[in-house]
Short mmCIF file of C-alpha atoms in Angstrom, two decimals:
data_model
loop_
_atom_site.label_atom_id
_atom_site.label_comp_id
_atom_site.label_asym_id
_atom_site.label_seq_id
_atom_site.Cartn_x
_atom_site.Cartn_y
_atom_site.Cartn_z
CA UNK A 1 0.15 0.23 0.03
CA UNK A 2 2.49 2.49 0.99
CA UNK A 3 4.69 1.46 -1.86
CA UNK A 4 2.28 2.00 -4.36
CA UNK A 5 1.03 5.70 -2.63
CA UNK A 6 3.84 6.66 -3.90
CA UNK A 7 4.10 5.70 -6.61
CA UNK A 8 1.13 7.52 -7.34
CA UNK A 9 2.44 10.85 -6.30
CA UNK A 10 6.07 10.03 -8.26
CA UNK A 11 3.30 10.25 -10.96
CA UNK A 12 1.04 13.38 -10.49
CA UNK A 13 4.25 15.10 -9.73
CA UNK A 14 5.37 13.90 -13.42
CA UNK A 15 2.17 14.67 -14.53
CA UNK A 16 2.17 18.18 -13.57
CA UNK A 17 5.78 18.64 -14.63
CA UNK A 18 5.09 17.84 -18.08
CA UNK A 19 3.56 20.64 -19.83
CA UNK A 20 5.93 22.62 -19.01
CA UNK A 21 8.61 25.63 -20.86
CA UNK A 22 12.06 23.77 -19.56
CA UNK A 23 14.02 21.28 -21.41
CA UNK A 24 16.40 18.63 -20.72
CA UNK A 25 18.43 19.59 -17.97
CA UNK A 26 15.23 21.81 -16.13
CA UNK A 27 13.85 18.90 -16.17
CA UNK A 28 16.60 17.21 -14.55
CA UNK A 29 17.49 20.25 -11.77
CA UNK A 30 13.92 20.08 -11.61
CA UNK A 31 14.29 16.52 -10.23
CA UNK A 32 17.42 16.98 -7.97
CA UNK A 33 14.75 18.92 -6.11
CA UNK A 34 12.99 15.72 -5.46
CA UNK A 35 15.51 13.09 -4.63
CA UNK A 36 16.41 15.90 -1.93
CA UNK A 37 13.35 16.32 -0.25
CA UNK A 38 13.27 12.28 -0.32
CA UNK A 39 16.17 12.13 1.91
CA UNK A 40 15.78 15.31 4.16
CA UNK A 41 12.30 13.15 5.17
CA UNK A 42 14.52 9.95 5.88
CA UNK A 43 17.11 11.79 6.87
CA UNK A 44 15.11 13.39 9.52
CA UNK A 45 13.07 9.70 10.28
CA UNK A 46 16.11 8.76 10.94
CA UNK A 47 17.21 11.89 13.65
CA UNK A 48 14.64 12.61 15.58
CA UNK A 49 12.11 8.99 15.37
CA UNK A 50 14.92 6.30 15.85
CA UNK A 51 18.16 5.83 16.83
CA UNK A 52 20.66 8.09 15.60
CA UNK A 53 23.72 7.59 18.36
CA UNK A 54 24.24 5.37 20.75
CA UNK A 55 26.38 5.57 23.81
CA UNK A 56 28.39 3.03 25.82
CA UNK A 57 30.18 3.49 29.45
CA UNK A 58 31.80 0.82 31.44
CA UNK A 59 31.33 2.88 35.01
CA UNK A 60 28.78 4.80 35.32
CA UNK A 61 26.59 6.99 38.23
CA UNK A 62 23.22 4.81 39.81
CA UNK A 63 20.53 6.76 38.60
CA UNK A 64 17.11 5.38 35.10
CA UNK A 65 18.36 7.98 33.33
CA UNK A 66 21.82 8.10 32.72
CA UNK A 67 22.53 6.24 29.15
CA UNK A 68 19.32 8.70 28.14
CA UNK A 69 21.58 12.01 28.97
CA UNK A 70 24.02 10.69 27.71
CA UNK A 71 23.34 10.05 24.20
CA UNK A 72 21.54 13.13 24.63
CA UNK A 73 24.55 15.45 25.30
CA UNK A 74 27.06 13.50 22.96
CA UNK A 75 24.36 14.38 20.10
CA UNK A 76 23.60 17.88 21.21
CA UNK A 77 27.37 18.19 22.77
CA UNK A 78 29.87 16.37 18.87
CA UNK A 79 31.94 13.59 20.01
CA UNK A 80 35.50 13.55 18.74
CA UNK A 81 36.69 10.61 16.20
CA UNK A 82 40.08 8.76 16.51
CA UNK A 83 42.08 6.32 14.97
CA UNK A 84 42.94 2.61 15.30
CA UNK A 85 46.51 3.56 16.33
CA UNK A 86 45.88 7.07 17.97
CA UNK A 87 46.27 6.35 22.18
CA UNK A 88 42.91 7.41 24.50
CA UNK A 89 43.83 11.64 25.56
CA UNK A 90 44.40 10.58 29.53
CA UNK A 91 43.94 14.83 30.91
CA UNK A 92 41.85 17.35 30.52
CA UNK A 93 44.24 19.26 29.23
CA UNK A 94 44.31 16.62 26.57
CA UNK A 95 40.27 15.75 26.29
CA UNK A 96 40.02 20.47 25.37
CA UNK A 97 42.65 20.37 23.20
CA UNK A 98 40.75 17.82 20.84
CA UNK A 99 37.75 19.38 22.11
CA UNK A 100 38.31 22.25 19.87
CA UNK A 101 40.21 20.95 16.94
CA UNK A 102 38.37 16.95 16.37
CA UNK A 103 34.79 18.03 17.76
CA UNK A 104 32.18 17.22 14.71
CA UNK A 105 28.35 17.92 14.95
CA UNK A 106 28.09 17.92 11.28
CA UNK A 107 25.63 15.01 11.38
CA UNK A 108 23.01 17.26 13.60
CA UNK A 109 22.75 20.12 10.53
CA UNK A 110 22.39 17.50 7.96
CA UNK A 111 18.36 17.54 7.31
CA UNK A 112 18.93 20.25 6.84
CA UNK A 113 21.56 21.76 5.06
CA UNK A 114 19.28 19.07 2.54
CA UNK A 115 16.33 20.62 3.27
CA UNK A 116 19.05 24.07 2.19
CA UNK A 117 18.86 22.20 -0.67
CA UNK A 118 16.72 20.84 -1.87
CA UNK A 119 15.08 25.15 -1.80
CA UNK A 120 17.99 26.39 -3.21
CA UNK A 121 17.70 24.20 -6.49
CA UNK A 122 13.83 24.82 -7.15
CA UNK A 123 14.84 28.88 -7.09
CA UNK A 124 15.83 28.10 -11.26
CA UNK A 125 12.51 26.70 -11.36
CA UNK A 126 10.56 29.51 -9.70
CA UNK A 127 12.13 32.28 -11.21
CA UNK A 128 12.09 30.75 -14.75
CA UNK A 129 7.88 29.66 -14.16
CA UNK A 130 7.24 34.22 -12.50
CA UNK A 131 9.02 34.95 -15.99
CA UNK A 132 6.88 32.49 -17.78
CA UNK A 133 3.67 33.67 -15.95
CA UNK A 134 4.16 37.23 -15.84
CA UNK A 135 6.64 38.24 -17.97
CA UNK A 136 5.76 36.86 -21.31
CA UNK A 137 2.72 38.38 -22.95
CA UNK A 138 0.92 35.38 -21.75
CA UNK A 139 0.65 32.15 -20.44
CA UNK A 140 3.33 29.64 -21.49
CA UNK A 141 1.74 26.83 -19.87
CA UNK A 142 -1.19 27.46 -21.28
CA UNK A 143 -0.06 27.37 -24.92
CA UNK A 144 2.87 24.50 -24.79
CA UNK A 145 0.01 22.75 -22.79
CA UNK A 146 -2.69 23.68 -25.43
CA UNK A 147 0.05 22.36 -28.00
CA UNK A 148 0.14 19.49 -26.75
CA UNK A 149 -3.18 19.01 -25.57
CA UNK A 150 -3.97 19.57 -30.02
CA UNK A 151 -1.08 16.90 -30.55
CA UNK A 152 -3.25 13.51 -29.94
CA UNK A 153 -7.04 15.01 -31.64
CA UNK A 154 -8.00 14.55 -34.64
CA UNK A 155 -7.47 15.74 -38.32
CA UNK A 156 -10.09 18.02 -37.84
CA UNK A 157 -9.99 18.89 -34.58
CA UNK A 158 -5.74 19.19 -34.76
CA UNK A 159 -6.30 22.37 -37.61
CA UNK A 160 -8.50 24.28 -35.29
CA UNK A 161 -6.49 23.95 -32.28
CA UNK A 162 -3.10 24.79 -34.48
CA UNK A 163 -4.48 28.00 -35.12
CA UNK A 164 -5.56 29.44 -32.05
CA UNK A 165 -2.36 28.12 -30.56
CA UNK A 166 -0.64 29.76 -33.77
CA UNK A 167 -2.67 33.01 -32.70
CA UNK A 168 -1.78 33.51 -29.15
CA UNK A 169 1.67 32.83 -30.22
CA UNK A 170 0.82 35.81 -32.81
CA UNK A 171 -0.52 38.12 -29.83
CA UNK A 172 2.54 37.51 -27.78
CA UNK A 173 5.12 38.25 -30.55
CA UNK A 174 2.78 41.82 -31.53
CA UNK A 175 2.06 42.61 -28.62
CA UNK A 176 5.74 43.09 -27.70
CA UNK A 177 6.89 44.35 -30.85
CA UNK A 178 8.61 48.13 -30.65
CA UNK A 179 6.61 50.63 -32.73
CA UNK A 180 8.29 55.02 -31.86
CA UNK A 181 10.70 55.89 -34.17
CA UNK A 182 12.51 57.60 -32.08
CA UNK A 183 16.35 58.81 -30.46
CA UNK A 184 15.53 55.66 -27.90
CA UNK A 185 14.71 53.23 -30.17
CA UNK A 186 17.74 53.56 -32.58
CA UNK A 187 20.12 53.38 -29.78
CA UNK A 188 17.85 49.83 -28.51
CA UNK A 189 18.22 48.45 -32.15
CA UNK A 190 21.66 49.85 -33.06
CA UNK A 191 22.83 48.40 -29.12
CA UNK A 192 21.04 45.02 -30.18
CA UNK A 193 22.30 44.47 -34.05
CA UNK A 194 25.71 44.45 -31.10
CA UNK A 195 24.69 42.67 -28.93
CA UNK A 196 22.44 40.43 -29.71
CA UNK A 197 20.63 38.05 -27.31
CA UNK A 198 21.99 39.43 -24.17
CA UNK A 199 20.28 43.14 -24.87
CA UNK A 200 17.00 42.22 -23.32
CA UNK A 201 14.26 44.53 -23.95
CA UNK A 202 10.77 42.82 -24.39
CA UNK A 203 10.62 45.78 -28.12
CA UNK A 204 13.61 43.60 -29.54
CA UNK A 205 12.22 39.98 -28.49
CA UNK A 206 14.84 39.41 -26.59
CA UNK A 207 13.36 39.75 -22.68
CA UNK A 208 12.01 35.53 -22.77
CA UNK A 209 15.09 33.91 -24.19
CA UNK A 210 17.62 36.54 -22.37
CA UNK A 211 15.22 35.75 -18.82
CA UNK A 212 16.22 31.69 -19.82
CA UNK A 213 19.99 32.26 -20.09
CA UNK A 214 20.28 33.79 -17.34
CA UNK A 215 18.24 31.20 -15.31
CA UNK A 216 20.05 28.51 -16.93
CA UNK A 217 24.13 30.46 -15.84
CA UNK A 218 22.31 30.74 -11.92
CA UNK A 219 21.18 26.76 -12.18
CA UNK A 220 25.24 25.92 -13.71
CA UNK A 221 26.94 29.11 -10.29
CA UNK A 222 24.18 27.46 -7.74
CA UNK A 223 25.45 23.15 -8.38
CA UNK A 224 29.47 24.52 -8.71
CA UNK A 225 28.24 25.79 -5.01
CA UNK A 226 26.48 22.76 -3.93
CA UNK A 227 29.87 21.36 -4.62
CA UNK A 228 31.64 23.46 -2.49
CA UNK A 229 28.96 24.00 -0.30
CA UNK A 230 29.00 19.81 0.05
CA UNK A 231 32.80 19.65 1.31
CA UNK A 232 33.01 22.23 3.57
CA UNK A 233 29.56 20.91 4.99
CA UNK A 234 31.53 17.75 5.80
CA UNK A 235 34.99 19.65 6.41
CA UNK A 236 36.49 17.91 3.91
CA UNK A 237 39.55 20.13 2.77
CA UNK A 238 40.57 19.12 -1.16
CA UNK A 239 44.73 18.90 -0.27
CA UNK A 240 44.39 15.14 -0.08
CA UNK A 241 43.00 12.20 -0.72
CA UNK A 242 43.77 9.98 2.25
CA UNK A 243 43.48 9.84 6.29
CA UNK A 244 43.54 13.08 8.12
CA UNK A 245 44.80 15.80 5.05
CA UNK A 246 41.97 15.10 3.39
CA UNK A 247 39.29 15.76 5.52
CA UNK A 248 40.45 18.62 9.15
CA UNK A 249 37.55 17.73 10.88
CA UNK A 250 36.29 20.19 13.96
CA UNK A 251 37.32 23.35 14.12
CA UNK A 252 41.01 24.95 13.91
CA UNK A 253 41.55 27.31 15.67
CA UNK A 254 44.76 26.72 17.49
CA UNK A 255 47.50 25.80 14.71
CA UNK A 256 49.86 24.56 17.47
CA UNK A 257 47.27 22.16 18.60
CA UNK A 258 46.49 20.73 15.33
CA UNK A 259 50.36 19.90 14.59
CA UNK A 260 50.90 18.29 17.88
CA UNK A 261 47.95 15.88 16.25
CA UNK A 262 48.76 12.66 15.07
CA UNK A 263 48.88 11.97 11.48
CA UNK A 264 49.56 9.20 9.25
CA UNK A 265 53.57 9.72 6.77
CA UNK A 266 51.58 7.80 3.95
CA UNK A 267 49.40 10.57 2.92
CA UNK A 268 48.55 11.95 -0.61
CA UNK A 269 47.83 15.50 -0.63
CA UNK A 270 46.88 15.23 -4.25
CA UNK A 271 43.77 15.00 -4.32
CA UNK A 272 40.67 15.63 -6.44
CA UNK A 273 37.57 16.66 -4.78
CA UNK A 274 35.18 15.04 -1.72
CA UNK A 275 33.16 12.63 -3.99
CA UNK A 276 36.36 11.41 -5.92
CA UNK A 277 38.80 11.59 -3.20
CA UNK A 278 35.64 8.81 -1.02
CA UNK A 279 36.02 6.72 -3.91
CA UNK A 280 38.94 6.22 -3.98
CA UNK A 281 39.46 5.47 -0.06
CA UNK A 282 36.84 2.12 -0.95
CA UNK A 283 38.68 1.25 -3.97
CA UNK A 284 41.91 1.08 -1.95
CA UNK A 285 40.07 -0.56 1.10
CA UNK A 286 40.55 2.16 3.04
CA UNK A 287 37.41 2.63 5.50
CA UNK A 288 37.11 5.23 8.31
CA UNK A 289 39.16 4.16 11.48
CA UNK A 290 42.11 5.39 8.40
CA UNK A 291 40.67 8.06 6.44
CA UNK A 292 38.11 9.49 9.31
CA UNK A 293 35.00 9.68 6.56
CA UNK A 294 32.29 9.65 8.28
CA UNK A 295 33.07 8.04 11.64
CA UNK A 296 31.19 4.88 12.66
CA UNK A 297 32.33 5.92 16.38
CA UNK A 298 33.65 8.16 18.14
CA UNK A 299 33.85 9.12 21.63
CA UNK A 300 32.40 12.20 24.33
CA UNK A 301 33.75 13.26 26.69
CA UNK A 302 31.08 14.60 29.98
CA UNK A 303 32.73 16.41 32.22
CA UNK A 304 31.77 18.43 35.90
CA UNK A 305 28.86 15.72 37.18
CA UNK A 306 28.41 16.34 40.88
CA UNK A 307 28.10 13.41 42.54
CA UNK A 308 28.86 14.08 46.63
CA UNK A 309 30.29 17.33 46.16
CA UNK A 310 33.12 15.97 43.64
CA UNK A 311 33.53 16.53 39.63
CA UNK A 312 33.58 13.81 37.83
CA UNK A 313 34.39 13.50 34.06
CA UNK A 314 33.61 11.02 32.29
CA UNK A 315 34.85 8.95 28.66
CA UNK A 316 31.55 7.32 27.13
CA UNK A 317 32.52 6.04 23.62
CA UNK A 318 29.38 5.75 21.07
CA UNK A 319 28.20 4.33 17.69
CA UNK A 320 26.62 6.39 14.90
CA UNK A 321 24.76 4.63 12.69
CA UNK A 322 23.50 8.46 11.20
CA UNK A 323 26.66 8.10 9.56
CA UNK A 324 26.28 5.29 7.34
CA UNK A 325 23.65 6.61 6.12
CA UNK A 326 25.50 10.30 4.79
CA UNK A 327 28.48 8.74 3.81
CA UNK A 328 25.76 7.40 1.17
CA UNK A 329 24.05 10.02 0.47
CA UNK A 330 26.62 12.63 0.99
CA UNK A 331 29.15 10.29 -2.62
CA UNK A 332 25.71 9.97 -4.23
CA UNK A 333 24.36 13.26 -4.43
CA UNK A 334 28.52 14.90 -5.67
CA UNK A 335 28.37 12.69 -8.30
CA UNK A 336 25.01 13.54 -9.62
CA UNK A 337 25.29 17.15 -9.04
CA UNK A 338 28.69 16.38 -10.63
CA UNK A 339 26.76 14.97 -13.39
CA UNK A 340 24.45 18.09 -13.29
CA UNK A 341 26.58 20.75 -13.20
CA UNK A 342 28.00 18.70 -17.05
CA UNK A 343 24.29 18.76 -18.26
CA UNK A 344 23.26 22.20 -17.63
CA UNK A 345 26.65 23.07 -18.64
CA UNK A 346 26.30 21.94 -22.69
CA UNK A 347 22.47 23.08 -22.84
CA UNK A 348 23.54 26.39 -22.08
CA UNK A 349 26.60 25.64 -25.08
CA UNK A 350 24.20 24.39 -26.89
CA UNK A 351 21.55 27.44 -26.73
CA UNK A 352 23.63 29.46 -27.54
CA UNK A 353 24.52 28.22 -30.89
CA UNK A 354 20.88 27.47 -31.37
CA UNK A 355 19.72 31.12 -30.76
CA UNK A 356 23.27 32.79 -31.70
CA UNK A 357 24.52 31.12 -35.30
CA UNK A 358 21.82 32.68 -37.80
CA UNK A 359 21.92 29.11 -40.08
CA UNK A 360 21.14 27.37 -37.61
CA UNK A 361 17.65 29.20 -36.71
CA UNK A 362 16.97 30.03 -40.10
CA UNK A 363 17.41 26.11 -40.89
CA UNK A 364 15.25 25.21 -37.91
CA UNK A 365 12.30 26.88 -39.26
CA UNK A 366 12.92 25.90 -42.77
CA UNK A 367 12.55 22.19 -41.58
CA UNK A 368 9.78 22.41 -40.51
CA UNK A 369 8.40 24.53 -43.74
CA UNK A 370 10.21 21.84 -45.89
CA UNK A 371 8.65 18.99 -44.52
CA UNK A 372 5.45 20.20 -45.20
CA UNK A 373 6.47 21.13 -49.01
CA UNK A 374 6.32 24.63 -48.31
CA UNK A 375 8.43 25.99 -51.59
CA UNK A 376 9.76 29.48 -52.00
CA UNK A 377 7.31 32.65 -51.89
CA UNK A 378 9.19 33.45 -54.86
CA UNK A 379 8.65 30.50 -57.35
CA UNK A 380 11.48 29.47 -58.31
CA UNK A 381 11.57 26.06 -55.99
CA UNK A 382 12.57 24.80 -52.95
CA UNK A 383 12.54 27.10 -49.45
CA UNK A 384 15.91 29.06 -49.18
CA UNK A 385 17.21 30.05 -46.40
CA UNK A 386 17.13 34.05 -48.24
CA UNK A 387 13.39 33.53 -48.11
CA UNK A 388 12.91 33.11 -44.86
CA UNK A 389 14.93 36.47 -43.51
CA UNK A 390 12.39 38.51 -42.96
CA UNK A 391 9.70 35.63 -41.16
CA UNK A 392 12.52 34.95 -38.92
CA UNK A 393 14.12 38.14 -38.10
CA UNK A 394 11.62 40.83 -38.05
CA UNK A 395 7.26 38.39 -38.27
CA UNK A 396 9.29 35.78 -34.85
CA UNK A 397 12.58 37.64 -34.25
CA UNK A 398 14.12 35.48 -31.25
CA UNK A 399 12.05 35.40 -28.46
CA UNK A 400 9.34 34.02 -31.21
CA UNK A 401 11.99 30.92 -32.74
CA UNK A 402 12.92 30.42 -29.03
CA UNK A 403 8.81 29.71 -27.99
CA UNK A 404 9.25 27.23 -30.84
CA UNK A 405 12.35 25.59 -29.70
CA UNK A 406 10.26 25.16 -26.30
CA UNK A 407 7.17 23.67 -28.73
CA UNK A 408 9.39 21.28 -30.05
CA UNK A 409 11.06 20.05 -27.23
CA UNK A 410 7.94 19.80 -24.90
CA UNK A 411 4.59 18.92 -27.23
CA UNK A 412 6.86 17.39 -29.88
CA UNK A 413 8.11 17.87 -34.02
CA UNK A 414 4.49 16.92 -35.37
CA UNK A 415 2.07 19.38 -33.85
CA UNK A 416 5.00 22.53 -34.08
CA UNK A 417 5.12 21.58 -37.85
CA UNK A 418 2.08 21.60 -38.06
CA UNK A 419 2.47 25.10 -35.94
CA UNK A 420 4.57 26.78 -37.75
CA UNK A 421 3.56 26.57 -40.89
CA UNK A 422 -0.48 27.92 -39.98
CA UNK A 423 2.41 31.12 -38.41
CA UNK A 424 4.19 31.48 -42.16
CA UNK A 425 0.63 31.14 -44.11
CA UNK A 426 0.03 34.64 -41.62
CA UNK A 427 3.17 35.92 -42.22
CA UNK A 428 2.81 35.32 -45.70
CA UNK A 429 -1.14 37.08 -46.19
CA UNK A 430 0.49 39.55 -43.78
CA UNK A 431 2.96 40.58 -46.23
CA UNK A 432 0.86 40.70 -49.39
CA UNK A 433 -2.04 42.96 -47.71
CA UNK A 434 0.66 45.38 -47.15
CA UNK A 435 2.88 44.19 -50.28
CA UNK A 436 -0.39 43.72 -52.03
CA UNK A 437 0.53 47.64 -54.66
CA UNK A 438 4.40 47.04 -55.09
CA UNK A 439 4.37 43.74 -55.27
CA UNK A 440 1.82 42.06 -57.07
CA UNK A 441 4.05 39.18 -58.07
CA UNK A 442 4.12 37.74 -55.08
CA UNK A 443 1.55 34.63 -54.60
CA UNK A 444 -1.76 35.11 -51.82
CA UNK A 445 -0.48 31.58 -50.93
CA UNK A 446 3.31 29.63 -50.06
CA UNK A 447 2.49 25.92 -52.90
CA UNK A 448 3.60 23.33 -52.41
CA UNK A 449 5.82 20.94 -53.56
CA UNK A 450 4.69 17.66 -52.71
CA UNK A 451 7.44 15.17 -50.30
CA UNK A 452 8.61 14.13 -53.58
CA UNK A 453 10.67 17.22 -54.45
CA UNK A 454 12.44 17.33 -51.11
CA UNK A 455 15.87 17.50 -50.34
#
């Protein structure tokens, strides 16, 4: 029953996110949010509802609640991991030295940090949704949903739905067109000729694509900072790939004290990062007592318990089963975020090529028109790039091409081809109306060559 409910919940989330104005990298980022949310719930349940720490002390004061007090104190105060070859501190001064340089408490904050990471990964998605809903001139989500719904209709009903979608796109494009002719307008157009899509302007039809690229950059920066956050939160320093030089536990406040702590002599100081270091440990068969990464057993010093007027200190040995779970979670997330970072960088570069390189934009639109059998309006054979310059540069413009790209990704090639054909027909109708007196040789409707004439 529980498994079925979880599957139903996942399917509902997937269905709700089906009609979005996003590509694969954006959806992968959104899926990362779900992963962080699930792990946050699992770790929180383990820490606050189940047993997260167990402490043992051979000699303890009389009383029934001392074991509970000991476990709670060690959990709140933190524990001190020791390697197998390290001697147990014997004096209060030594314990204070170890406590100031080696005490770990990060496992207390794991659920909160996972929740924070979940929110940080969700911010780009919220920002892009806000742009699509409030700054695009129309409801982009309804547009994509209408196009996707039209793909499964009958031919007659689909044609009507395609016409409505094309009209909606035209309205979104027309409402932001620049009709002014002042100095400010000329300056904006000159800036656009130099900067292209990097000049954010609704009137120049670059606002959507510029905002989308900014969201991509934010996603990449966020993923890179998340890797840094994981390493700093766990106390990891990438200046080594083994033992205590690769993981500085606790807060190193006293340089002399940290230098006095024993270190292994065969450490490799050429590390490659948290995930690769841990994998290197696993491959080499090093367990946590040697690497000090995610210690399962640590020690806790409980000072100052008054018994019959005398202060007594106790040393407890504590098991941290929660660190077994934390280790797997953070190893997985380190590699997952690296994978997400690579995908997002590739996606950003791909969008830059798609939208900056003019032949790419023209070939993208021309492909759909050629599939539909539309030939050159000049009547000289198949459609050429120069035949689409005015349609793409002055009619669709950058944001229009971007919207069609998103329809291809989220609604499919079939319905997008019908929409592009409808847009081109509407463009030719407008063009013929404007140039009816001076360009009578341009046909009223674009003709068709048929599939046999396609290259």
